[in-house]
mmCIF file of C-alpha atoms in Angstrom:
data_model
loop_
_atom_site.group_PDB
_atom_site.id
_atom_site.type_symbol
_atom_site.label_atom_id
_atom_site.label_comp_id
_atom_site.label_asym_id
_atom_site.label_seq_id
_atom_site.Cartn_x
_atom_site.Cartn_y
_atom_site.Cartn_z
ATOM 1 C CA MET A 1 37.015 -243.768 -39.554
ATOM 2 C CA VAL A 2 35.360 -246.259 -41.873
ATOM 3 C CA GLY A 3 34.655 -249.955 -42.156
ATOM 4 C CA GLY A 4 35.518 -252.378 -39.368
ATOM 5 C CA VAL A 5 37.222 -249.779 -37.231
ATOM 6 C CA SER A 6 34.153 -247.587 -36.900
ATOM 7 C CA VAL A 7 31.901 -250.573 -36.196
ATOM 8 C CA PHE A 8 34.245 -251.929 -33.506
ATOM 9 C CA ALA A 9 34.682 -248.498 -31.925
ATOM 10 C CA ALA A 10 30.960 -247.832 -31.871
ATOM 11 C CA ALA A 11 30.181 -251.196 -30.282
ATOM 12 C CA ALA A 12 32.910 -250.782 -27.692
ATOM 13 C CA ALA A 13 31.799 -247.250 -26.865
ATOM 14 C CA LEU A 14 28.260 -248.507 -26.355
ATOM 15 C CA LEU A 15 29.489 -251.197 -23.977
ATOM 16 C CA LEU A 16 31.574 -248.714 -22.004
ATOM 17 C CA GLY A 17 28.753 -246.271 -21.629
ATOM 18 C CA SER A 18 25.693 -248.391 -20.956
ATOM 19 C CA ALA A 19 24.408 -250.950 -18.486
ATOM 20 C CA PRO A 20 23.840 -254.573 -19.472
ATOM 21 C CA PRO A 21 20.163 -255.444 -20.012
ATOM 22 C CA GLY A 22 18.481 -256.111 -16.680
ATOM 23 C CA GLY A 23 21.700 -255.468 -14.726
ATOM 24 C CA GLY A 24 21.962 -253.367 -11.627
ATOM 25 C CA PRO A 25 24.672 -250.806 -10.797
ATOM 26 C CA ALA A 26 27.097 -253.418 -9.460
ATOM 27 C CA GLU A 27 26.755 -255.579 -12.553
ATOM 28 C CA THR A 28 27.229 -252.545 -14.793
ATOM 29 C CA ALA A 29 30.423 -251.600 -12.929
ATOM 30 C CA ASN A 30 31.783 -255.116 -13.315
ATOM 31 C CA VAL A 31 31.161 -255.112 -17.072
ATOM 32 C CA VAL A 32 32.736 -251.686 -17.578
ATOM 33 C CA CYS A 33 35.754 -252.477 -15.394
ATOM 34 C CA GLY A 34 36.277 -255.883 -16.950
ATOM 35 C CA TRP A 35 36.104 -254.456 -20.462
ATOM 36 C CA ARG A 36 38.481 -251.595 -19.738
ATOM 37 C CA ILE A 37 41.063 -253.797 -18.010
ATOM 38 C CA THR A 38 40.900 -256.260 -20.892
ATOM 39 C CA ALA A 39 41.086 -253.490 -23.490
ATOM 40 C CA ALA A 40 44.197 -251.977 -21.867
ATOM 41 C CA ARG A 41 45.921 -255.345 -21.749
ATOM 42 C CA VAL A 42 44.981 -256.263 -25.342
ATOM 43 C CA LEU A 43 46.318 -252.934 -26.593
ATOM 44 C CA ALA A 44 49.575 -253.437 -24.698
ATOM 45 C CA GLU A 45 50.061 -256.812 -26.351
ATOM 46 C CA LEU A 46 49.284 -255.677 -29.910
ATOM 47 C CA ASP A 47 52.303 -254.913 -32.052
ATOM 48 C CA PRO A 48 52.471 -251.118 -32.651
ATOM 49 C CA GLY A 49 53.533 -251.981 -36.200
ATOM 50 C CA SER A 50 50.281 -253.835 -36.950
ATOM 51 C CA LYS A 51 49.081 -252.871 -40.397
ATOM 52 C CA ASP A 52 45.895 -250.823 -40.521
ATOM 53 C CA GLY A 53 44.311 -253.233 -42.981
ATOM 54 C CA GLY A 54 44.762 -256.336 -40.845
ATOM 55 C CA SER A 55 42.526 -257.480 -38.024
ATOM 56 C CA ALA A 56 45.147 -256.618 -35.392
ATOM 57 C CA GLY A 57 45.483 -253.144 -36.882
ATOM 58 C CA VAL A 58 41.703 -252.678 -36.840
ATOM 59 C CA VAL A 59 41.482 -253.636 -33.175
ATOM 60 C CA ARG A 60 44.469 -251.491 -32.234
ATOM 61 C CA SER A 61 43.086 -248.442 -34.058
ATOM 62 C CA ALA A 62 39.721 -248.883 -32.375
ATOM 63 C CA LEU A 63 41.267 -249.146 -28.912
ATOM 64 C CA LEU A 64 43.411 -246.082 -29.528
ATOM 65 C CA ALA A 65 40.323 -244.192 -30.670
ATOM 66 C CA LEU A 66 38.699 -245.068 -27.363
ATOM 67 C CA GLY A 67 41.696 -243.809 -25.405
ATOM 68 C CA ALA A 68 42.867 -247.193 -24.123
ATOM 69 C CA ASP A 69 46.477 -245.965 -24.250
ATOM 70 C CA GLU A 70 45.822 -243.075 -21.884
ATOM 71 C CA PRO A 71 46.675 -243.187 -18.142
ATOM 72 C CA GLY A 72 43.429 -243.400 -16.208
ATOM 73 C CA PHE A 73 41.561 -245.294 -18.938
ATOM 74 C CA VAL A 74 40.836 -247.941 -16.306
ATOM 75 C CA PRO A 75 38.977 -246.039 -13.545
ATOM 76 C CA ALA A 76 40.518 -246.244 -10.095
ATOM 77 C CA ALA A 77 37.192 -247.598 -8.831
ATOM 78 C CA CYS A 78 37.806 -250.744 -10.862
ATOM 79 C CA TYR A 79 40.422 -251.742 -8.309
ATOM 80 C CA SER A 80 38.218 -251.059 -5.307
ATOM 81 C CA ALA A 81 35.920 -253.548 -3.595
ATOM 82 C CA GLY A 82 32.581 -253.908 -5.305
ATOM 83 C CA ALA A 83 33.646 -252.624 -8.703
ATOM 84 C CA GLY A 84 35.122 -255.531 -10.578
ATOM 85 C CA ASN A 85 37.987 -256.195 -8.173
ATOM 86 C CA ARG A 86 38.824 -259.878 -7.850
ATOM 87 C CA SER A 87 39.178 -261.130 -4.301
ATOM 88 C CA ASP A 88 42.405 -262.917 -5.176
ATOM 89 C CA ASP A 89 44.232 -259.899 -6.604
ATOM 90 C CA HIS A 90 45.827 -258.925 -3.270
ATOM 91 C CA GLU A 91 46.732 -255.490 -4.621
ATOM 92 C CA ASN A 92 46.727 -252.032 -3.019
ATOM 93 C CA GLY A 93 47.272 -252.799 0.636
ATOM 94 C CA SER A 94 45.583 -256.180 0.940
ATOM 95 C CA ASN A 95 45.923 -257.882 4.307
ATOM 96 C CA ALA A 96 47.267 -260.906 2.435
ATOM 97 C CA HIS A 97 50.700 -259.303 2.803
ATOM 98 C CA GLN A 98 50.815 -258.968 6.564
ATOM 99 C CA GLY A 99 54.085 -260.157 7.985
ATOM 100 C CA GLN A 100 56.127 -259.199 4.929
ATOM 101 C CA THR A 101 58.440 -256.222 4.853
ATOM 102 C CA GLY A 102 56.691 -252.991 5.742
ATOM 103 C CA GLN A 103 53.233 -254.243 4.853
ATOM 104 C CA ASN A 104 49.948 -253.234 6.370
ATOM 105 C CA ALA A 105 46.322 -254.036 5.669
ATOM 106 C CA GLN A 106 45.304 -250.380 5.566
ATOM 107 C CA ALA A 107 45.404 -248.320 2.377
ATOM 108 C CA PRO A 108 47.943 -245.516 2.874
ATOM 109 C CA SER A 109 46.834 -241.923 3.171
ATOM 110 C CA VAL A 110 48.401 -239.056 1.250
ATOM 111 C CA ALA A 111 50.589 -236.423 2.827
ATOM 112 C CA ALA A 112 49.739 -232.758 2.297
ATOM 113 C CA ALA A 113 50.928 -231.281 -0.986
ATOM 114 C CA PRO A 114 54.056 -229.112 -0.702
ATOM 115 C CA PRO A 115 53.620 -225.412 -1.521
ATOM 116 C CA GLY A 116 53.414 -224.819 -5.246
ATOM 117 C CA SER A 117 52.747 -228.422 -6.191
ATOM 118 C CA SER A 118 49.785 -229.783 -8.106
ATOM 119 C CA ALA A 119 46.830 -231.113 -6.136
ATOM 120 C CA LEU A 120 47.427 -234.707 -5.157
ATOM 121 C CA SER A 121 44.976 -237.464 -5.995
ATOM 122 C CA SER A 122 43.235 -239.358 -3.226
ATOM 123 C CA ALA A 123 45.065 -242.288 -1.665
ATOM 124 C CA GLN A 124 42.129 -244.457 -2.662
ATOM 125 C CA ASP A 125 42.489 -243.333 -6.283
ATOM 126 C CA GLN A 126 45.215 -245.865 -7.015
ATOM 127 C CA GLY A 127 44.740 -246.007 -10.775
ATOM 128 C CA ALA A 128 45.777 -248.964 -12.910
ATOM 129 C CA THR A 129 48.905 -250.907 -11.989
ATOM 130 C CA ALA A 130 50.998 -253.152 -14.211
ATOM 131 C CA GLY A 131 50.771 -255.851 -11.566
ATOM 132 C CA GLU A 132 46.991 -255.877 -11.876
ATOM 133 C CA VAL A 133 46.673 -255.407 -15.633
ATOM 134 C CA PHE A 134 49.177 -258.146 -16.484
ATOM 135 C CA GLY A 135 48.263 -260.566 -13.728
ATOM 136 C CA TRP A 136 51.601 -260.651 -11.921
ATOM 137 C CA GLY A 137 49.867 -262.051 -8.857
ATOM 138 C CA VAL A 138 50.826 -261.558 -5.233
ATOM 139 C CA PRO A 139 54.060 -259.545 -4.891
ATOM 140 C CA ASP A 140 56.916 -261.263 -3.093
ATOM 141 C CA VAL A 141 57.445 -258.174 -0.978
ATOM 142 C CA VAL A 142 55.620 -254.865 -0.477
ATOM 143 C CA ASP A 143 56.383 -251.732 1.502
ATOM 144 C CA ASP A 144 53.534 -249.252 1.870
ATOM 145 C CA PHE A 145 55.466 -247.077 4.338
ATOM 146 C CA THR A 146 53.353 -247.415 7.426
ATOM 147 C CA GLY A 147 54.581 -246.235 10.789
ATOM 148 C CA THR A 148 57.067 -243.435 11.309
ATOM 149 C CA ALA A 149 60.340 -245.012 10.146
ATOM 150 C CA LEU A 150 61.698 -247.026 7.251
ATOM 151 C CA GLY A 151 61.004 -250.724 7.481
ATOM 152 C CA PRO A 152 63.679 -253.432 7.450
ATOM 153 C CA GLY A 153 65.485 -254.075 4.197
ATOM 154 C CA TRP A 154 66.263 -250.439 3.347
ATOM 155 C CA SER A 155 69.727 -248.894 3.383
ATOM 156 C CA ALA A 156 69.893 -245.099 3.603
ATOM 157 C CA TYR A 157 72.817 -243.316 1.947
ATOM 158 C CA ASP A 158 74.983 -241.326 4.362
ATOM 159 C CA GLY A 159 77.857 -239.240 3.071
ATOM 160 C CA PRO A 160 78.704 -237.077 0.059
ATOM 161 C CA GLY A 161 75.891 -236.383 -2.386
ATOM 162 C CA HIS A 162 75.463 -237.800 -5.855
ATOM 163 C CA ALA A 163 78.630 -237.107 -7.882
ATOM 164 C CA GLY A 164 79.986 -235.261 -4.851
ATOM 165 C CA ASN A 165 77.246 -232.624 -4.943
ATOM 166 C CA GLY A 166 75.723 -231.782 -1.571
ATOM 167 C CA VAL A 167 75.203 -234.304 1.211
ATOM 168 C CA ARG A 168 73.252 -237.553 1.550
ATOM 169 C CA SER A 169 71.496 -237.485 4.910
ATOM 170 C CA PRO A 170 69.251 -240.309 6.189
ATOM 171 C CA GLY A 171 67.247 -237.624 7.996
ATOM 172 C CA ALA A 172 66.051 -236.199 4.669
ATOM 173 C CA ALA A 173 63.888 -239.312 4.158
ATOM 174 C CA THR A 174 60.835 -239.431 6.420
ATOM 175 C CA VAL A 175 57.824 -241.701 6.733
ATOM 176 C CA ALA A 176 54.423 -240.392 7.870
ATOM 177 C CA ASP A 177 50.766 -241.037 7.064
ATOM 178 C CA GLY A 178 51.649 -243.936 4.785
ATOM 179 C CA ILE A 179 53.956 -241.876 2.558
ATOM 180 C CA LEU A 180 57.735 -241.876 2.118
ATOM 181 C CA THR A 181 58.954 -238.316 1.543
ATOM 182 C CA ILE A 182 62.468 -237.448 0.402
ATOM 183 C CA ASP A 183 63.223 -233.751 0.799
ATOM 184 C CA GLY A 184 66.077 -231.756 -0.637
ATOM 185 C CA SER A 185 67.196 -228.447 0.833
ATOM 186 C CA GLY A 186 68.581 -225.462 -1.029
ATOM 187 C CA ASP A 187 72.124 -226.399 -0.007
ATOM 188 C CA GLY A 188 71.901 -229.909 -1.466
ATOM 189 C CA THR A 189 71.091 -231.948 1.622
ATOM 190 C CA THR A 190 68.950 -234.813 0.360
ATOM 191 C CA ALA A 191 68.517 -238.579 0.626
ATOM 192 C CA GLY A 192 68.713 -241.817 -1.292
ATOM 193 C CA LEU A 193 67.515 -245.295 -0.345
ATOM 194 C CA ALA A 194 68.417 -248.787 -1.538
ATOM 195 C CA TRP A 195 66.181 -251.856 -1.052
ATOM 196 C CA THR A 196 69.277 -253.988 -0.727
ATOM 197 C CA ALA A 197 67.614 -256.857 1.144
ATOM 198 C CA HIS A 198 65.642 -257.844 -1.953
ATOM 199 C CA SER A 199 68.301 -258.166 -4.629
ATOM 200 C CA GLN A 200 67.509 -260.481 -7.545
ATOM 201 C CA LYS A 201 68.380 -261.203 -11.156
ATOM 202 C CA TYR A 202 65.265 -260.693 -13.287
ATOM 203 C CA GLY A 203 61.911 -259.719 -11.914
ATOM 204 C CA ARG A 204 59.331 -256.954 -11.726
ATOM 205 C CA TRP A 205 59.185 -253.811 -9.639
ATOM 206 C CA GLU A 206 56.479 -251.162 -9.321
ATOM 207 C CA ALA A 207 56.425 -247.867 -7.392
ATOM 208 C CA ARG A 208 53.692 -245.303 -6.921
ATOM 209 C CA MET A 209 55.336 -241.899 -6.739
ATOM 210 C CA LEU A 210 55.249 -238.213 -7.627
ATOM 211 C CA ALA A 211 57.670 -235.301 -7.852
ATOM 212 C CA PRO A 212 56.171 -231.883 -7.039
ATOM 213 C CA THR A 213 57.516 -228.882 -8.906
ATOM 214 C CA GLY A 214 60.394 -227.221 -7.110
ATOM 215 C CA SER A 215 64.079 -226.629 -7.576
ATOM 216 C CA PRO A 216 65.404 -227.296 -11.106
ATOM 217 C CA SER A 217 68.518 -228.636 -9.385
ATOM 218 C CA TYR A 218 66.723 -231.785 -8.203
ATOM 219 C CA ASN A 219 66.055 -234.988 -10.155
ATOM 220 C CA ALA A 220 63.712 -237.636 -8.729
ATOM 221 C CA LEU A 221 64.134 -241.234 -9.810
ATOM 222 C CA ALA A 222 63.411 -244.900 -9.222
ATOM 223 C CA LEU A 223 66.078 -247.247 -10.547
ATOM 224 C CA LEU A 224 67.635 -250.701 -10.435
ATOM 225 C CA TRP A 225 71.264 -250.736 -9.300
ATOM 226 C CA PRO A 226 73.788 -253.624 -9.497
ATOM 227 C CA THR A 227 74.126 -255.333 -6.136
ATOM 228 C CA GLN A 228 77.788 -256.125 -6.840
ATOM 229 C CA GLU A 229 78.463 -252.350 -6.952
ATOM 230 C CA ASN A 230 80.217 -252.813 -10.291
ATOM 231 C CA PHE A 231 78.747 -249.905 -12.246
ATOM 232 C CA PRO A 232 79.054 -249.295 -15.164
ATOM 233 C CA VAL A 233 79.810 -252.900 -16.147
ATOM 234 C CA GLY A 234 76.966 -254.104 -13.924
ATOM 235 C CA GLY A 235 74.497 -251.815 -15.676
ATOM 236 C CA GLU A 236 71.742 -249.572 -14.355
ATOM 237 C CA ILE A 237 68.051 -249.239 -15.217
ATOM 238 C CA ASP A 238 66.568 -245.816 -14.443
ATOM 239 C CA PHE A 239 62.946 -246.730 -15.144
ATOM 240 C CA ALA A 240 61.393 -243.511 -13.827
ATOM 241 C CA GLU A 241 63.755 -240.538 -13.954
ATOM 242 C CA ILE A 242 62.100 -237.132 -13.589
ATOM 243 C CA MET A 243 64.673 -234.555 -14.645
ATOM 244 C CA ASP A 244 62.665 -231.753 -16.234
ATOM 245 C CA PRO A 245 62.024 -228.872 -13.769
ATOM 246 C CA SER A 246 58.422 -228.597 -14.964
ATOM 247 C CA ARG A 247 57.901 -232.298 -14.125
ATOM 248 C CA ASP A 248 56.021 -232.843 -17.378
ATOM 249 C CA LYS A 249 57.794 -235.982 -18.555
ATOM 250 C CA VAL A 250 59.398 -239.165 -17.284
ATOM 251 C CA GLU A 251 62.540 -240.631 -18.833
ATOM 252 C CA LEU A 252 64.155 -244.061 -18.926
ATOM 253 C CA PHE A 253 67.847 -244.823 -19.262
ATOM 254 C CA LEU A 254 69.331 -248.295 -19.554
ATOM 255 C CA HIS A 255 73.093 -248.150 -18.940
ATOM 256 C CA TYR A 256 75.396 -250.926 -20.102
ATOM 257 C CA GLY A 257 79.015 -251.764 -20.874
ATOM 258 C CA ALA A 258 82.358 -250.624 -19.538
ATOM 259 C CA ASP A 259 82.013 -247.281 -21.334
ATOM 260 C CA ASN A 260 78.630 -246.517 -19.716
ATOM 261 C CA SER A 261 76.677 -246.627 -22.977
ATOM 262 C CA GLN A 262 72.936 -246.072 -22.732
ATOM 263 C CA VAL A 263 69.610 -246.233 -24.499
ATOM 264 C CA HIS A 264 66.866 -243.785 -23.671
ATOM 265 C CA GLY A 265 63.139 -243.236 -23.849
ATOM 266 C CA GLU A 266 60.803 -240.525 -22.614
ATOM 267 C CA LEU A 267 57.083 -240.079 -22.067
ATOM 268 C CA LYS A 268 55.063 -236.885 -21.629
ATOM 269 C CA ILE A 269 53.207 -237.104 -18.331
ATOM 270 C CA ASP A 270 52.250 -234.890 -15.395
ATOM 271 C CA ALA A 271 54.774 -236.272 -12.934
ATOM 272 C CA THR A 272 53.531 -233.921 -10.185
ATOM 273 C CA ARG A 273 50.578 -236.275 -9.786
ATOM 274 C CA TRP A 274 50.576 -239.863 -8.527
ATOM 275 C CA HIS A 275 51.476 -242.449 -11.156
ATOM 276 C CA ASN A 276 52.384 -246.129 -10.967
ATOM 277 C CA TYR A 277 55.789 -246.741 -12.581
ATOM 278 C CA ALA A 278 56.864 -250.329 -13.228
ATOM 279 C CA VAL A 279 59.754 -252.172 -14.828
ATOM 280 C CA GLU A 280 59.969 -255.788 -15.948
ATOM 281 C CA TRP A 281 63.387 -257.389 -16.505
ATOM 282 C CA THR A 282 63.471 -260.808 -18.150
ATOM 283 C CA PRO A 283 66.180 -262.785 -19.968
ATOM 284 C CA GLY A 284 64.623 -261.454 -23.180
ATOM 285 C CA GLY A 285 64.533 -257.745 -22.442
ATOM 286 C CA VAL A 286 63.349 -254.830 -20.320
ATOM 287 C CA THR A 287 59.878 -253.261 -20.413
ATOM 288 C CA ALA A 288 58.659 -250.095 -18.676
ATOM 289 C CA PHE A 289 55.044 -249.377 -17.761
ATOM 290 C CA VAL A 290 53.108 -246.434 -16.395
ATOM 291 C CA ASP A 291 49.633 -246.828 -14.918
ATOM 292 C CA GLY A 292 49.338 -250.335 -16.298
ATOM 293 C CA ARG A 293 50.392 -249.701 -19.898
ATOM 294 C CA GLU A 294 53.659 -250.366 -21.691
ATOM 295 C CA TRP A 295 55.497 -247.275 -22.887
ATOM 296 C CA TRP A 296 59.064 -248.478 -23.537
ATOM 297 C CA LYS A 297 60.723 -251.788 -24.284
ATOM 298 C CA THR A 298 63.991 -253.258 -25.511
ATOM 299 C CA THR A 299 64.559 -256.816 -26.693
ATOM 300 C CA ASP A 300 68.294 -256.295 -27.245
ATOM 301 C CA THR A 301 69.729 -258.924 -24.913
ATOM 302 C CA SER A 302 73.293 -257.696 -25.465
ATOM 303 C CA ILE A 303 72.666 -254.628 -23.297
ATOM 304 C CA LEU A 304 70.961 -256.297 -20.330
ATOM 305 C CA PRO A 305 72.503 -256.195 -16.821
ATOM 306 C CA PRO A 306 74.741 -259.221 -16.139
ATOM 307 C CA GLY A 307 73.913 -259.787 -12.473
ATOM 308 C CA PRO A 308 71.458 -259.202 -9.597
ATOM 309 C CA MET A 309 70.041 -255.743 -8.953
ATOM 310 C CA HIS A 310 67.964 -253.975 -6.323
ATOM 311 C CA LEU A 311 65.532 -251.067 -6.248
ATOM 312 C CA CYS A 312 66.725 -247.578 -5.304
ATOM 313 C CA LEU A 313 64.748 -244.374 -4.673
ATOM 314 C CA GLN A 314 66.722 -241.142 -4.965
ATOM 315 C CA LEU A 315 66.414 -237.377 -5.072
ATOM 316 C CA ASP A 316 69.646 -236.251 -6.743
ATOM 317 C CA TRP A 317 71.035 -232.698 -6.574
ATOM 318 C CA PHE A 318 72.784 -230.974 -9.486
ATOM 319 C CA PRO A 319 73.314 -227.395 -8.257
ATOM 320 C CA ARG A 320 72.183 -224.684 -10.641
ATOM 321 C CA GLY A 321 72.483 -221.790 -8.223
ATOM 322 C CA ASP A 322 68.787 -221.498 -7.440
ATOM 323 C CA GLY A 323 68.869 -222.383 -3.735
ATOM 324 C CA GLU A 324 65.335 -223.827 -3.825
ATOM 325 C CA SER A 325 64.072 -226.986 -2.185
ATOM 326 C CA GLY A 326 62.968 -230.210 -3.895
ATOM 327 C CA ARG A 327 60.830 -233.208 -2.989
ATOM 328 C CA MET A 328 59.663 -236.619 -4.112
ATOM 329 C CA GLN A 329 57.044 -238.846 -2.486
ATOM 330 C CA VAL A 330 56.378 -242.585 -2.694
ATOM 331 C CA ASP A 331 53.107 -244.249 -1.692
ATOM 332 C CA TRP A 332 54.267 -247.877 -2.011
ATOM 333 C CA VAL A 333 56.754 -250.186 -3.715
ATOM 334 C CA LYS A 334 56.259 -253.804 -4.791
ATOM 335 C CA GLN A 335 58.543 -256.531 -6.107
ATOM 336 C CA TRP A 336 57.949 -259.842 -7.870
ATOM 337 C CA GLY A 337 60.388 -262.583 -8.727
ATOM 338 C CA LEU A 338 60.381 -264.230 -12.137
ATOM 339 C CA ALA A 339 59.698 -267.938 -12.545
ATOM 340 C CA ALA A 340 62.076 -269.923 -14.734
ATOM 341 C CA ASP A 341 59.475 -270.340 -17.482
ATOM 342 C CA GLU A 342 58.162 -266.752 -17.441
ATOM 343 C CA GLY A 343 58.783 -264.324 -20.260
ATOM 344 C CA ALA A 344 57.730 -260.773 -20.971
ATOM 345 C CA SER A 345 54.179 -259.666 -20.177
ATOM 346 C CA THR A 346 53.694 -258.214 -23.664
ATOM 347 C CA ASP A 347 54.460 -259.437 -27.173
ATOM 348 C CA SER A 348 55.388 -256.052 -28.638
ATOM 349 C CA ALA A 349 58.580 -255.775 -30.644
ATOM 350 C CA GLY A 350 60.006 -253.032 -28.458
ATOM 351 C CA SER A 351 60.895 -249.379 -28.850
ATOM 352 C CA GLU A 352 63.631 -247.768 -30.853
ATOM 353 C CA GLY A 353 66.521 -246.989 -28.569
ATOM 354 C CA SER A 354 68.182 -243.591 -28.692
ATOM 355 C CA THR A 355 71.254 -241.884 -27.303
ATOM 356 C CA ASP A 356 70.028 -238.316 -27.732
ATOM 357 C CA ALA A 357 69.846 -237.598 -24.000
ATOM 358 C CA ASP A 358 72.008 -238.152 -20.970
ATOM 359 C CA SER A 359 70.822 -239.478 -17.641
ATOM 360 C CA SER A 360 72.056 -238.064 -14.374
ATOM 361 C CA THR A 361 74.512 -240.957 -14.085
ATOM 362 C CA SER A 362 76.234 -240.207 -17.364
ATOM 363 C CA ILE A 363 76.769 -236.610 -16.256
ATOM 364 C CA THR A 364 79.046 -237.879 -13.506
ATOM 365 C CA ASP A 365 82.150 -239.958 -13.096
ATOM 366 C CA GLU A 366 82.141 -243.514 -11.774
ATOM 367 C CA VAL A 367 81.392 -242.357 -8.251
ATOM 368 C CA ASN A 368 77.679 -242.934 -8.395
ATOM 369 C CA ASN A 369 74.641 -242.927 -6.143
ATOM 370 C CA VAL A 370 75.249 -245.817 -3.779
ATOM 371 C CA GLY A 371 74.829 -246.332 -0.068
ATOM 372 C CA GLY A 372 77.652 -245.184 2.147
ATOM 373 C CA ARG A 373 79.176 -242.826 -0.403
#
């Protein structure tokens, strides 16, 4: 690299790796955390099409060179007390949420990893969240899955499985040690949950989840589903759909129209480890985030859902004759409403949509993954 890019990168690298003159460890941590959080947010808001010769292109190239687009660029410690965390953030299990649905002041612990899965990160290693990076403030509702049962507001599916495959059983979803676990057996007994009590048109949702390796017959996903139960006209936003058996990528599908059209995006990621998946739905578009950074966006308002939606968590079974078990786990979920004057958190132009892949919904008929079916 030459010119302004190399100078900017060198200066930024020096700041990230050194203490401020005369500062102690706490002050150093604050500087590093503050810089990294700012860098991640600035990069998210820079247009990916910025020309290399312009100032925006110089800054973007420098931030990319420093790895600001990588999950984990903002250390988890930056969101812990004493390391740059603001007292008014109210993120990651703050006692500011007591009294709301399923909330608790204690940070959740992590359940033991299933056989054959990757090692799980510590519960305290929360990583960057979109809510923190983009200043979404105090969530309207949080569930961090304390206790031994689902909190109020959830509806568990009970009946035939997704697209008639297997069985939806409320008993396949369990809560223990601050973790929601949805298990799927080799015969297709699995679970799905809808946060029906918190339906809204427009807003932001974020979920911390993982999908250990297991049966190739199981897909794990977090999605927004139309509260009027009018799919496909009512749309669907699968903002974290983990379909690949190796769990090495996450996909997004936005469904729209009477013919169940869709646009698609995918991101390479180790989905067997904890990641924070978020979606933002505004009158101007839909944006997806992972670990506090934007990875997909559409500004095509003609394909947006027409009415209120709610969050769903599902482990869907598409039998491939393997007879193996599957699993997904969720540490917490959060939801924010959208004020009348609020727009998108980033100014990027959006991603190119594609129709070169099919989501689990489009594989089926109109009998979809809804409670009571």
